[in-house]
């Protein structure tokens, strides 16, 4: 049995791992394709686990739901960029480099904003026990999504088109 983990710690750990994977995708000495696929799986699992396990509770922490909606919109924009990058044949090409730069900027902005707003609000508002309960749900959802290889091109395609404007 694993010790209970605070949802904030889990979210921040994912953010640091995503940053590490972005660095690997920029390195000519790394397996950039493997790093991209690891990034895709973690990014999708992270975002979907937050949406399913954390965001409903966070709506009670804010007077309005604009903050959570804005975070979700920013994540969806990053998913669209990820999908475009996953479809690039050669990550070392000009298009691959450009898409990677777009992804790094979008995820960097999203992570920064999320850490300054949602993460701090969770720390201020929710008890440690509540954060650990949220952490258990988050970890379970995230693990299930990772096991299902949620960052596949086909799944990311479905996510992009399921939320596209009609």
CSV table of N, CA, C and O in Angstrom, one decimal, residues 5-18 42 46-47 49-51 53-55 58 110-111 114-115 118-119 122-123 131 134-135 138-139 142:
chain,number,residue,atom,x,y,z
A,5,UNK,N,-0.8,10.6,-0.8
A,5,UNK,CA,-0.1,11.7,-1.3
A,5,UNK,C,-1.0,12.9,-1.6
A,5,UNK,O,-2.1,12.7,-2.2
A,6,UNK,N,-0.6,14.1,-1.2
A,6,UNK,CA,-1.3,15.3,-1.5
A,6,UNK,C,-1.4,15.6,-3.0
A,6,UNK,O,-0.5,15.4,-3.7
A,7,UNK,N,-2.6,15.9,-3.4
A,7,UNK,CA,-2.9,16.1,-4.8
A,7,UNK,C,-2.0,17.3,-5.4
A,7,UNK,O,-1.5,17.2,-6.5
A,8,UNK,N,-1.7,18.2,-4.5
A,8,UNK,CA,-0.8,19.3,-4.9
A,8,UNK,C,0.6,18.7,-5.3
A,8,UNK,O,1.2,19.1,-6.3
A,9,UNK,N,1.1,17.9,-4.4
A,9,UNK,CA,2.4,17.3,-4.7
A,9,UNK,C,2.4,16.5,-6.0
A,9,UNK,O,3.4,16.5,-6.8
A,10,UNK,N,1.3,15.7,-6.2
A,10,UNK,CA,1.2,14.9,-7.5
A,10,UNK,C,1.2,15.8,-8.7
A,10,UNK,O,1.9,15.5,-9.7
A,11,UNK,N,0.4,16.9,-8.6
A,11,UNK,CA,0.3,17.8,-9.8
A,11,UNK,C,1.7,18.5,-10.1
A,11,UNK,O,2.1,18.5,-11.2
A,12,UNK,N,2.3,18.9,-9.0
A,12,UNK,CA,3.6,19.6,-9.2
A,12,UNK,C,4.7,18.6,-9.7
A,12,UNK,O,5.5,19.0,-10.5
A,13,UNK,N,4.6,17.4,-9.2
A,13,UNK,CA,5.5,16.3,-9.7
A,13,UNK,C,5.3,16.1,-11.2
A,13,UNK,O,6.3,16.0,-12.0
A,14,UNK,N,4.1,16.0,-11.7
A,14,UNK,CA,3.8,15.9,-13.1
A,14,UNK,C,4.3,17.1,-13.9
A,14,UNK,O,4.9,16.9,-15.0
A,15,UNK,N,4.1,18.3,-13.3
A,15,UNK,CA,4.6,19.5,-14.0
A,15,UNK,C,6.1,19.4,-14.2
A,15,UNK,O,6.7,19.7,-15.3
A,16,UNK,N,6.9,19.0,-13.2
A,16,UNK,CA,8.3,18.9,-13.3
A,16,UNK,C,8.7,17.8,-14.3
A,16,UNK,O,9.7,18.0,-15.1
A,17,UNK,N,8.0,16.7,-14.3
A,17,UNK,CA,8.3,15.6,-15.3
A,17,UNK,C,8.0,16.1,-16.7
A,17,UNK,O,8.8,15.8,-17.6
A,18,UNK,N,6.9,16.8,-16.9
A,18,UNK,CA,6.6,17.3,-18.3
A,18,UNK,C,7.7,18.3,-18.7
A,18,UNK,O,8.2,18.3,-19.9
A,42,UNK,N,1.6,11.5,-20.6
A,42,UNK,CA,1.6,12.1,-19.3
A,42,UNK,C,0.7,13.4,-19.3
A,42,UNK,O,-0.1,13.6,-18.4
A,46,UNK,N,-2.6,13.6,-17.1
A,46,UNK,CA,-2.5,14.7,-16.1
A,46,UNK,C,-3.8,15.6,-16.2
A,46,UNK,O,-4.5,15.8,-15.3
A,47,UNK,N,-4.0,16.0,-17.4
A,47,UNK,CA,-5.1,16.9,-17.7
A,47,UNK,C,-6.5,16.3,-17.4
A,47,UNK,O,-7.4,16.9,-16.8
A,49,UNK,N,-7.1,13.6,-15.6
A,49,UNK,CA,-7.2,13.3,-14.1
A,49,UNK,C,-7.6,14.5,-13.3
A,49,UNK,O,-8.4,14.5,-12.4
A,50,UNK,N,-7.0,15.7,-13.7
A,50,UNK,CA,-7.3,16.9,-13.0
A,50,UNK,C,-8.8,17.2,-13.3
A,50,UNK,O,-9.5,17.6,-12.3
A,51,UNK,N,-9.2,17.1,-14.5
A,51,UNK,CA,-10.6,17.5,-14.9
A,51,UNK,C,-11.6,16.6,-14.2
A,51,UNK,O,-12.6,17.0,-13.7
A,53,UNK,N,-11.0,14.5,-11.3
A,53,UNK,CA,-10.9,14.3,-9.9
A,53,UNK,C,-10.7,15.6,-9.1
A,53,UNK,O,-11.1,15.7,-8.0
A,54,UNK,N,-10.2,16.6,-9.7
A,54,UNK,CA,-9.8,17.8,-9.0
A,54,UNK,C,-10.7,19.0,-9.3
A,54,UNK,O,-11.2,19.7,-8.4
A,55,UNK,N,-10.9,19.3,-10.5
A,55,UNK,CA,-11.7,20.5,-10.9
A,55,UNK,C,-13.1,20.6,-10.3
A,55,UNK,O,-13.4,21.7,-9.9
A,58,UNK,N,-12.6,22.0,-7.0
A,58,UNK,CA,-12.0,23.4,-7.1
A,58,UNK,C,-13.1,24.4,-7.3
A,58,UNK,O,-12.9,25.6,-6.9
A,110,UNK,N,0.6,27.6,-19.2
A,110,UNK,CA,-0.5,26.9,-18.5
A,110,UNK,C,0.0,26.4,-17.1
A,110,UNK,O,-0.7,26.6,-16.1
A,111,UNK,N,1.2,25.9,-17.0
A,111,UNK,CA,1.7,25.4,-15.8
A,111,UNK,C,1.9,26.5,-14.8
A,111,UNK,O,1.6,26.5,-13.6
A,114,UNK,N,-1.4,27.8,-13.6
A,114,UNK,CA,-2.1,26.8,-12.7
A,114,UNK,C,-1.4,26.8,-11.4
A,114,UNK,O,-2.1,26.7,-10.3
A,115,UNK,N,-0.1,26.9,-11.3
A,115,UNK,CA,0.6,26.9,-10.1
A,115,UNK,C,0.3,28.1,-9.2
A,115,UNK,O,0.3,28.1,-8.0
A,118,UNK,N,-4.6,27.8,-9.1
A,118,UNK,CA,-5.3,26.6,-8.6
A,118,UNK,C,-4.5,26.0,-7.5
A,118,UNK,O,-5.1,25.6,-6.4
A,119,UNK,N,-3.2,25.7,-7.7
A,119,UNK,CA,-2.4,25.0,-6.7
A,119,UNK,C,-2.4,25.8,-5.4
A,119,UNK,O,-2.6,25.2,-4.3
A,122,UNK,N,-5.8,25.6,-3.7
A,122,UNK,CA,-6.0,24.3,-3.0
A,122,UNK,C,-5.3,24.2,-1.7
A,122,UNK,O,-5.8,23.8,-0.7
A,123,UNK,N,-4.0,24.7,-1.7
A,123,UNK,CA,-3.2,24.7,-0.4
A,123,UNK,C,-3.9,25.6,0.6
A,123,UNK,O,-3.9,25.2,1.8
A,131,UNK,N,-6.9,17.0,0.6
A,131,UNK,CA,-5.9,17.0,-0.5
A,131,UNK,C,-5.4,15.6,-0.7
A,131,UNK,O,-5.2,15.2,-1.9
A,134,UNK,N,-8.2,13.7,-2.5
A,134,UNK,CA,-8.2,14.1,-3.9
A,134,UNK,C,-7.0,13.5,-4.7
A,134,UNK,O,-7.1,13.1,-5.8
A,135,UNK,N,-5.9,13.4,-4.0
A,135,UNK,CA,-4.7,12.8,-4.5
A,135,UNK,C,-4.9,11.3,-4.9
A,135,UNK,O,-4.4,10.9,-5.9
A,138,UNK,N,-7.0,11.3,-8.0
A,138,UNK,CA,-6.2,11.8,-9.1
A,138,UNK,C,-5.2,10.7,-9.6
A,138,UNK,O,-5.1,10.4,-10.8
A,139,UNK,N,-4.5,10.1,-8.6
A,139,UNK,CA,-3.5,9.1,-8.9
A,139,UNK,C,-4.2,7.9,-9.6
A,139,UNK,O,-3.6,7.3,-10.6
A,142,UNK,N,-5.3,8.9,-13.2
A,142,UNK,CA,-4.1,9.1,-14.0
A,142,UNK,C,-3.4,7.8,-14.4
A,142,UNK,O,-3.1,7.5,-15.5
